[in-house]
Short mmCIF file of C-alpha atoms and ligand atoms in Angstrom, two decimals:
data_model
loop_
_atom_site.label_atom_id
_atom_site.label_comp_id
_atom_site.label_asym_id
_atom_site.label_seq_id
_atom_site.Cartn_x
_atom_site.Cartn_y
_atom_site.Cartn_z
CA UNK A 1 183.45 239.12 170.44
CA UNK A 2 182.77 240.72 167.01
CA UNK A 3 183.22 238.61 163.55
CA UNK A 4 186.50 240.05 161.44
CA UNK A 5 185.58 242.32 158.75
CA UNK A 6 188.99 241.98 157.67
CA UNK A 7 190.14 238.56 157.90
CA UNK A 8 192.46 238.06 155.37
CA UNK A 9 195.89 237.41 158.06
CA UNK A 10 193.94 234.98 159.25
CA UNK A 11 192.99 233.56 156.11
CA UNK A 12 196.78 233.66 155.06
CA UNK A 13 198.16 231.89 158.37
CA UNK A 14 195.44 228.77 157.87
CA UNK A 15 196.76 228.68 154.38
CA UNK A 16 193.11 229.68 152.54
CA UNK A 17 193.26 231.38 149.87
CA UNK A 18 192.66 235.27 149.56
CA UNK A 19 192.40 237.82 146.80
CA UNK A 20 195.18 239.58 148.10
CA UNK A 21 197.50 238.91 150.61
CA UNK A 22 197.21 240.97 154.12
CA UNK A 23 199.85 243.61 155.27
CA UNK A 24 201.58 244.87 157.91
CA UNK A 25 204.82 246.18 159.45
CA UNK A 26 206.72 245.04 162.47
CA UNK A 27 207.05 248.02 164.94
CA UNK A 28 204.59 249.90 162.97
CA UNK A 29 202.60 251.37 166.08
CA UNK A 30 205.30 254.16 167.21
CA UNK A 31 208.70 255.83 166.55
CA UNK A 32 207.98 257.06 162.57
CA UNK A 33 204.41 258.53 163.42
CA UNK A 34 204.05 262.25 164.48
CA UNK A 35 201.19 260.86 166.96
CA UNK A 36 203.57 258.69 168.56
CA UNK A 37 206.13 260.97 168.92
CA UNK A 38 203.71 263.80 170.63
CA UNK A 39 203.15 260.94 173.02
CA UNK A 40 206.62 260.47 174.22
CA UNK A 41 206.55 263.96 174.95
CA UNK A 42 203.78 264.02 177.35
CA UNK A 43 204.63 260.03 178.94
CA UNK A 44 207.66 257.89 179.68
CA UNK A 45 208.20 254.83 177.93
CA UNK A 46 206.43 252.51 180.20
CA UNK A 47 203.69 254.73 181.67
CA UNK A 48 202.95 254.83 177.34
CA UNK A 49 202.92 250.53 177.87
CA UNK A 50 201.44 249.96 181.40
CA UNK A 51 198.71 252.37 180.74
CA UNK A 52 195.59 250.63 178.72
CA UNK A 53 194.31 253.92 177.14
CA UNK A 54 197.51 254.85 176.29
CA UNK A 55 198.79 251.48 174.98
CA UNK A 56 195.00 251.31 172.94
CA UNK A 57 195.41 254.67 171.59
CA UNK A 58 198.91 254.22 170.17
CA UNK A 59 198.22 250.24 169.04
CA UNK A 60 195.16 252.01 166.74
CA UNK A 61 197.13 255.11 165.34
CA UNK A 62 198.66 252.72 162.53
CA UNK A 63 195.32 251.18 161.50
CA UNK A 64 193.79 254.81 160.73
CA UNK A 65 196.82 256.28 159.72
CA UNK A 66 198.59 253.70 156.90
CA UNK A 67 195.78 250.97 156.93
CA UNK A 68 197.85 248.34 157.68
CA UNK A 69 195.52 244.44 157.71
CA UNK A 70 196.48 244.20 161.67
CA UNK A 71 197.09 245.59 164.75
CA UNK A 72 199.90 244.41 166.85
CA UNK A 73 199.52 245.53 170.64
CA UNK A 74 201.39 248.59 171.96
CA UNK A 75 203.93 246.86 174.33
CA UNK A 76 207.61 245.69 175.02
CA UNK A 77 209.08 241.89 174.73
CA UNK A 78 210.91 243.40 178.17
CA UNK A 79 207.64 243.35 180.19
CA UNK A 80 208.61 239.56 180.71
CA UNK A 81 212.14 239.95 182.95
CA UNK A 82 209.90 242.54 184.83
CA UNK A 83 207.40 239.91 185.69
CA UNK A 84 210.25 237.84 186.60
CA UNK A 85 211.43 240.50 189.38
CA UNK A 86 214.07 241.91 186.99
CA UNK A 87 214.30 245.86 186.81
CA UNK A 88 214.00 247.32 183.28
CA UNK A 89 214.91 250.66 182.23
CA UNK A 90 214.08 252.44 179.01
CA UNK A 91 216.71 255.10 178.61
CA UNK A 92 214.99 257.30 175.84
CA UNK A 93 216.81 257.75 172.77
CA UNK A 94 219.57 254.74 174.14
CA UNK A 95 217.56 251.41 174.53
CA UNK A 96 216.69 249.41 177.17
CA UNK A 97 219.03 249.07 180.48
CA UNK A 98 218.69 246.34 183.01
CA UNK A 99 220.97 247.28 185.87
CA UNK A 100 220.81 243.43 187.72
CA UNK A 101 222.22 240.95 185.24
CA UNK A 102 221.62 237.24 185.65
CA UNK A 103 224.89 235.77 186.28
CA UNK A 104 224.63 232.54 188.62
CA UNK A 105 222.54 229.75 189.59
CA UNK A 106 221.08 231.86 192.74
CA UNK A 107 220.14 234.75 190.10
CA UNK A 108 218.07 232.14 188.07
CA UNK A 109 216.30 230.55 191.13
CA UNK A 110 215.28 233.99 192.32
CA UNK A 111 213.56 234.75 189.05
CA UNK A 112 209.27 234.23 189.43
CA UNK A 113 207.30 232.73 187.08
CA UNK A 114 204.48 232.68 188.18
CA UNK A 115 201.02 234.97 188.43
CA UNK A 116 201.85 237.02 185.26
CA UNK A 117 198.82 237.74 184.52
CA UNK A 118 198.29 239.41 187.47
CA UNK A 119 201.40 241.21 186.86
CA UNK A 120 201.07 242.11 183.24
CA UNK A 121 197.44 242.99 183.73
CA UNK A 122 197.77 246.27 181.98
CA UNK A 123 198.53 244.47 178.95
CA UNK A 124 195.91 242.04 178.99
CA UNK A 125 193.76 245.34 179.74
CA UNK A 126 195.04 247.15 176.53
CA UNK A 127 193.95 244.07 174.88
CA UNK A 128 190.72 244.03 175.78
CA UNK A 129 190.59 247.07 175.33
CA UNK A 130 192.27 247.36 171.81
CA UNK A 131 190.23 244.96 170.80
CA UNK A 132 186.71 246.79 171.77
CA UNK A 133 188.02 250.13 169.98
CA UNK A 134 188.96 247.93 166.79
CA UNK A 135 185.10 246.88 166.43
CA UNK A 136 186.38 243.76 164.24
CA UNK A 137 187.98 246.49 161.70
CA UNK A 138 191.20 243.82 161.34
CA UNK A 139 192.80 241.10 164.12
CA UNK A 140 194.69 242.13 166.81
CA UNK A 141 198.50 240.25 167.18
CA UNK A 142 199.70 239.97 171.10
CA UNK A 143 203.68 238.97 171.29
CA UNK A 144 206.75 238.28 173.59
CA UNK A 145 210.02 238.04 172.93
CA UNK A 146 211.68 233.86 172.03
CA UNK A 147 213.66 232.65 174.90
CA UNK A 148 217.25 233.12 173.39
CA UNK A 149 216.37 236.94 172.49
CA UNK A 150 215.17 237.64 175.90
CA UNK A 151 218.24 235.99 177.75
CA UNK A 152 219.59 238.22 175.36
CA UNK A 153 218.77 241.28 177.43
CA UNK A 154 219.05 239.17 181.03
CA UNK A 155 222.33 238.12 180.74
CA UNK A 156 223.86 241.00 178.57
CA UNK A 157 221.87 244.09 180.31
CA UNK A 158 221.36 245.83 177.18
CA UNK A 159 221.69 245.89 173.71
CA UNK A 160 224.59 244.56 172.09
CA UNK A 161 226.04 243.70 168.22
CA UNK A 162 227.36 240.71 169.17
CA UNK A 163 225.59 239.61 172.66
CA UNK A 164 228.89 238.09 173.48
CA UNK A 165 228.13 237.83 177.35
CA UNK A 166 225.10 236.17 176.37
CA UNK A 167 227.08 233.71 174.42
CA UNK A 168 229.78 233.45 176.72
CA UNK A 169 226.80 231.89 179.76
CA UNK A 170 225.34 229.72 177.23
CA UNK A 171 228.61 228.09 176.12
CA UNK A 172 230.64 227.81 179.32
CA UNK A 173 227.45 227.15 181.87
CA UNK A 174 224.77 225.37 179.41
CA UNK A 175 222.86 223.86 182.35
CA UNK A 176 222.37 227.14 183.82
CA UNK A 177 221.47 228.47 180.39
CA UNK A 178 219.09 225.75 179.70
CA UNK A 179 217.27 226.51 183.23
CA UNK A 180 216.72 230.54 182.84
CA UNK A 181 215.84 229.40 178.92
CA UNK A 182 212.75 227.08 180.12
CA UNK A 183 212.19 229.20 182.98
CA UNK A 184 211.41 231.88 180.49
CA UNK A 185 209.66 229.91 177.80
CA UNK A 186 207.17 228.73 181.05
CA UNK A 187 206.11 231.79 181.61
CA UNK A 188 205.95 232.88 177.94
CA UNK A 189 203.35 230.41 177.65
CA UNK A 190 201.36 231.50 180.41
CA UNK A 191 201.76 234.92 179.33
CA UNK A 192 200.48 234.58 175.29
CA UNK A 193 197.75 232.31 176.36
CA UNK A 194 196.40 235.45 179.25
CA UNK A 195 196.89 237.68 175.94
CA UNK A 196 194.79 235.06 173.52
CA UNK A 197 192.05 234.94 176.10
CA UNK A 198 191.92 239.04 176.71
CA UNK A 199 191.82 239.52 172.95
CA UNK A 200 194.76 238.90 170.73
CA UNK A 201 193.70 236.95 167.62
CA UNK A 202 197.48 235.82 166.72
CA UNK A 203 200.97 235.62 168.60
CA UNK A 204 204.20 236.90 166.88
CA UNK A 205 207.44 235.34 169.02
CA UNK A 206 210.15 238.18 168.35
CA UNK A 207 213.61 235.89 168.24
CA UNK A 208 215.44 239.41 167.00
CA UNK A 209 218.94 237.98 167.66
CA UNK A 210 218.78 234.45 166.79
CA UNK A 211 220.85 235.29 163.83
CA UNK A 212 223.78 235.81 166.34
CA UNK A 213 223.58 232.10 167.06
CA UNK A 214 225.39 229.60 164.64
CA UNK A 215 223.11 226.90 163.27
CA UNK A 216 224.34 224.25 165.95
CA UNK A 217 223.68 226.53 168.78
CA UNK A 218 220.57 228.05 167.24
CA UNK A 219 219.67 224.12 167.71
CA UNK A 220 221.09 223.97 171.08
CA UNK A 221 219.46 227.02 172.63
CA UNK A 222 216.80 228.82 170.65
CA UNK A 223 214.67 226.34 168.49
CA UNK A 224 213.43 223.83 171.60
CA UNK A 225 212.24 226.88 173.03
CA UNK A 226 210.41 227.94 169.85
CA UNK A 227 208.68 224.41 169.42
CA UNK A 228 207.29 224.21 172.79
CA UNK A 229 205.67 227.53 172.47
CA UNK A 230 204.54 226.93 169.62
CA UNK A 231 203.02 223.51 170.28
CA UNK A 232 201.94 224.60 173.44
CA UNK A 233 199.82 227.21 171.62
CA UNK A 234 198.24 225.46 168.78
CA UNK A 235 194.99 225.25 169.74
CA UNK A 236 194.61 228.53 171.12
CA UNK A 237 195.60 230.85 168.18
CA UNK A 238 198.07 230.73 164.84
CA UNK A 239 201.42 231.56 166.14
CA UNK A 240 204.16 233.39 163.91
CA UNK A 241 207.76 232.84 164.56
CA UNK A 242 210.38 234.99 163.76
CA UNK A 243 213.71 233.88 164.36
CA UNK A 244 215.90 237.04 162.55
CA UNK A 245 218.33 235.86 160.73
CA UNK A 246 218.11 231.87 160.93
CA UNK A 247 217.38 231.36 157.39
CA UNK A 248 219.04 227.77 158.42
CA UNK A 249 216.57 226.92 160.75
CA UNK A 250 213.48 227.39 158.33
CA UNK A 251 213.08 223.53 157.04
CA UNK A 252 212.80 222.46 160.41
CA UNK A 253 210.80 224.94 161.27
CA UNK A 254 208.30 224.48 158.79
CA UNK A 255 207.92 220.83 160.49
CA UNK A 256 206.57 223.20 163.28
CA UNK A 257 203.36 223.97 164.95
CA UNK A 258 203.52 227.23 164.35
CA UNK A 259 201.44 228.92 161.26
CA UNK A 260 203.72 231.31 159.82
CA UNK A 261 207.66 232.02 159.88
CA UNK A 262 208.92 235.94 159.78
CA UNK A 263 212.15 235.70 157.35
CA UNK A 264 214.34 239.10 156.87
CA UNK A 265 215.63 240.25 153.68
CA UNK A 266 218.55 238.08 153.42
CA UNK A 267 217.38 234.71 152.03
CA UNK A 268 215.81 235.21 148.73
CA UNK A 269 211.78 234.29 148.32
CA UNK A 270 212.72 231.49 146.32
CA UNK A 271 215.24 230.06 148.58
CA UNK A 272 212.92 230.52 151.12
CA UNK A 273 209.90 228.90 150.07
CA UNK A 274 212.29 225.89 148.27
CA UNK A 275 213.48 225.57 152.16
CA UNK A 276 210.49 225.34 153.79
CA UNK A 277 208.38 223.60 150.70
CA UNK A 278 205.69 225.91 150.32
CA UNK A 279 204.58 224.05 153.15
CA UNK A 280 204.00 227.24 155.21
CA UNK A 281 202.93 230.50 155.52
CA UNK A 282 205.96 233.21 155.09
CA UNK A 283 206.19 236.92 156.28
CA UNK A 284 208.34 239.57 155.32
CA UNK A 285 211.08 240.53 154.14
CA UNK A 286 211.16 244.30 152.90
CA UNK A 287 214.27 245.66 154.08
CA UNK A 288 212.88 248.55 155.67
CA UNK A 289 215.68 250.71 154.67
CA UNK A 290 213.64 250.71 151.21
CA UNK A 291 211.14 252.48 152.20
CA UNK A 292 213.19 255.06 152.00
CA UNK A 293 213.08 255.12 148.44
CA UNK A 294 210.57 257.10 146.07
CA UNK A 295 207.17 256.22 146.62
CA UNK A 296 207.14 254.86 143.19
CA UNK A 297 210.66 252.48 143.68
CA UNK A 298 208.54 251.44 147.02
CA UNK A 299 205.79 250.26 145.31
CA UNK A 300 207.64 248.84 142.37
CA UNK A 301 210.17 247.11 144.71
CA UNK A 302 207.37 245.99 146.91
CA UNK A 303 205.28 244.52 143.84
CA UNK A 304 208.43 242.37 142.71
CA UNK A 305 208.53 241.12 146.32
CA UNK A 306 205.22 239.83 146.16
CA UNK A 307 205.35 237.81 143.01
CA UNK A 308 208.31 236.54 144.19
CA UNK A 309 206.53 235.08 146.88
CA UNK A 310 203.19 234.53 145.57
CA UNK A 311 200.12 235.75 146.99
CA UNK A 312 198.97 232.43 149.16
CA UNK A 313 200.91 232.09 152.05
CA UNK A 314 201.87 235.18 152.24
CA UNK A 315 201.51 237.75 154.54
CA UNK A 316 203.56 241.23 153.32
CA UNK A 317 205.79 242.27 156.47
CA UNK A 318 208.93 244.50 156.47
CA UNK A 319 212.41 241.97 157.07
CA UNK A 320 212.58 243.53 160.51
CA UNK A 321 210.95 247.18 162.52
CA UNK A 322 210.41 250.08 160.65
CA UNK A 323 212.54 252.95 161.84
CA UNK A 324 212.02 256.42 163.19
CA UNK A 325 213.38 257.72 159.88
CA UNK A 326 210.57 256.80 157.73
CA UNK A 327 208.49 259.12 156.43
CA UNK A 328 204.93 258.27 156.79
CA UNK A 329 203.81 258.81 153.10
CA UNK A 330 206.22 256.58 152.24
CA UNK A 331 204.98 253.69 154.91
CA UNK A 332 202.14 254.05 153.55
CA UNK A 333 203.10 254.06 149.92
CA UNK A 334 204.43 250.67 150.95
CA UNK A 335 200.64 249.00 152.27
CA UNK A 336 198.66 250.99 149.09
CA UNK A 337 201.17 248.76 146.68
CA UNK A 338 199.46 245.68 148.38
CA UNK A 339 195.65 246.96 148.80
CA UNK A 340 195.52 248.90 145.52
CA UNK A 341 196.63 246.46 143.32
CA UNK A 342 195.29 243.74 141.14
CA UNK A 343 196.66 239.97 141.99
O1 CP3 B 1 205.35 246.35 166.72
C1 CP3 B 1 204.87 247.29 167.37
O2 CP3 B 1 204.68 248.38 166.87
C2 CP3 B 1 204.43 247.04 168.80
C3 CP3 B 1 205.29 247.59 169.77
C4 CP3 B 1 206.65 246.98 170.07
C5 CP3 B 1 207.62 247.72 170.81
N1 CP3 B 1 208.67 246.87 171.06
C6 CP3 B 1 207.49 249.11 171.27
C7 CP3 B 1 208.73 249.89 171.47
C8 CP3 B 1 207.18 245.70 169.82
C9 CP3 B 1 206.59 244.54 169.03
C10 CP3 B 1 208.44 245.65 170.46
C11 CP3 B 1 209.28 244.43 170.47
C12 CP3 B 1 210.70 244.56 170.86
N2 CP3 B 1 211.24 245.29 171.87
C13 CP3 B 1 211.73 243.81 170.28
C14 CP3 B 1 211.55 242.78 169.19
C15 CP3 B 1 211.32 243.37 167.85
C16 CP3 B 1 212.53 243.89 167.14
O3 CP3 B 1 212.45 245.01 166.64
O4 CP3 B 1 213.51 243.15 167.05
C17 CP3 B 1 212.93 244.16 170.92
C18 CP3 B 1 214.30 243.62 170.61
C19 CP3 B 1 212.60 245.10 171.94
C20 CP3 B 1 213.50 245.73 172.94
C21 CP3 B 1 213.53 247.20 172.78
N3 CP3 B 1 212.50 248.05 173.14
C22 CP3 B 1 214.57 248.02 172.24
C23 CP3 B 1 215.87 247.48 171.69
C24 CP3 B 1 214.15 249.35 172.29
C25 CP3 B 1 214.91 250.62 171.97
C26 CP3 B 1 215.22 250.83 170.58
C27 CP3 B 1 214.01 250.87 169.65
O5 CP3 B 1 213.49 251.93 169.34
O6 CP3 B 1 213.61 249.80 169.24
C28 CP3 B 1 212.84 249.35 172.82
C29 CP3 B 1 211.99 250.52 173.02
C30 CP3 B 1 210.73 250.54 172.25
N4 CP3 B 1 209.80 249.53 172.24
C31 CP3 B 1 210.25 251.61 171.46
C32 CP3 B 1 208.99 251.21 170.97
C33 CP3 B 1 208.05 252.03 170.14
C34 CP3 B 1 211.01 252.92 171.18
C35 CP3 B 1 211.03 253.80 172.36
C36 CP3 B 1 210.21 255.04 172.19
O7 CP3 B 1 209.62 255.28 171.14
O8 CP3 B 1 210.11 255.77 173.17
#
């Protein structure tokens, strides 16, 4: 495998110092970018995943196209209830739809975990692959979705503001809850180690709705899970967690395995790095509805963040996905703030 010419997220989540601190965008291969978009025209939503070219192409076009520091791999965090024998639909322009809901104990014992990377061998494909096309340009980050977030979509069927059905199985039937949670976290482990060893450099675990969950049940239900992916990764590659919303959760996270927590754009820097004690690397928290500012309010507003945070530790992120609404001058506006300034 090639060295890095670009190392500097790795740098930043082993907490070494770096001139500047690396940058890149959740959900930044896709959606905003007119190559993307002529994409979708020509393939559905997972032929675009489950095909490696395909998957390779569109994981690069952000790398040439806004120079982010990474690349995170073309995929879904829903390619996991598929390898469990749960049908997935992508209705364009809606979201995802899973018809089958999980609902009782027989559901749960029906669900596989095992052999996923034979059954997510495209992505570990588009890995490789990704990773041959990059030439060492910058790492490559593999993901999944945290346990809670994709119970989330099992339980619920699709997306929801409040995931109340969700909520409603973990409260009245935690034992059940508890099962599908570790059955899931099982083969999430499986799954980002297959990634690690086809090519991803780091792991991002995408817990999108943990905000939904009150600390207690954040406790109860999504931060075990966290921990034993994390710990179960450790030696295999720096793992960044990103539970949305859980600004409550970040001391004890920062206890964690993991080498970097993802923190949206309502805690403050300060609060969050007095919470977790400078102890560990942050990402984030731009709220991406910024970038649709001027370019010049990006960069200004993106500079501030930044010495907020300070430059170790840090890795520049957006608080959550960028959006199909952004124009890409202004994404891009948004990484030249980081690379063409002095720190
Ligand atoms: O970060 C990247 O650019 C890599 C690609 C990526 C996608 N999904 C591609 C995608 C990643 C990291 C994800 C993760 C994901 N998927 C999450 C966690 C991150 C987050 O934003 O909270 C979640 C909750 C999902 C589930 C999902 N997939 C939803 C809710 C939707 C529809 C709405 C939307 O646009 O996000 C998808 C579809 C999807 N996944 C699209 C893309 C580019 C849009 C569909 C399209 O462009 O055709």
């Amino acid at each position: 495998m090639s060295e890095l010419k670009n190392d500097l997220l790795l740098k930043a989540l082993r907490g070494e110092n770096v001139e500047r601190p690396p940058v890149w965008m959740m959900r930044q291969a896709g959606r905003y970018l007119p190559e993307y978009i002529a994409l979708r025209e020509k393939y559905d939503f997972f032929t675009r995943v489950q095909t490696p070219e395909l998957a390779a192409e569109i994981t690069l076009q952000p790398v040439r196209r806004i120079g982010v520091d990474a690349a995170i791999i073309f995929s879904d965090i829903l390619v996991i209830p598929q390898a469990m024998g749960v049908e997935v639909l992508m209705e364009e322009g809606k979201g995802p739809l899973l018809p089958n809901v999980i609902k009782t104990e027989k559901d749960i014992i029906s669900l596989f975990t095992d052999k996923v990377e034979e059954k997510l061998d495209y992505v570990m494909k588009a890995l490789t692959l990704t990773k041959q096309e990059l030439n060492g340009e910058v790492p490559l980050i593999g993901f999944a979705g945290a346990p809670w977030t994709i119970l989330c979509y099992m339980v619920e069927g699709k997306g929801s503001k409040t995931w109340e059905k969700a909520k409603e199985f973990c409260f009245t039937q935690p034992d059940l809850a508890h099962r599908l949670l570790q059955k899931i976290t099982d083969i999430t482990i499986h799954y980002l180690k297959a990634q690690i060893k086809a090519g991803a450099d780091v792991v991002q675990i995408f817990d999108s709705w943990a905000g939904s969950l009150g600390p207690e049940d954040f406790k109860r239900f999504a931060q075990p899970y966290l921990i034993q992916i994390a710990d179960a990764l450790q030696d295999d590659a720096p793992v960044i967690l990103f539970p949305k919303g859980s600004w409550y959760a970040l001391e004890e996270l920062s206890e964690s395995s993991a080498s970097a927590l993802g923190i949206d754009w309502c805690i403050s820097p300060k609060m969050a790095r007095e919470l977790t004690s400078g102890k560990i690397t942050l990402q984030g928290n731009f709220d991406p509805a910024k970038l649709l500012l001027p370019i010049d309010d990006i960069q200004k507003e993106a500079k501030k963040m930044i010495s907020e945070f300070g430059v170790q530790k840090y890795v520049v992120n957006l608080g959550h996905g960028i959006t199909p609404n952004i124009p890409v001058d202004h994404a891009r506006a948004f990484v030249d703030a980081v690379k063409g300034s002095q720190w």
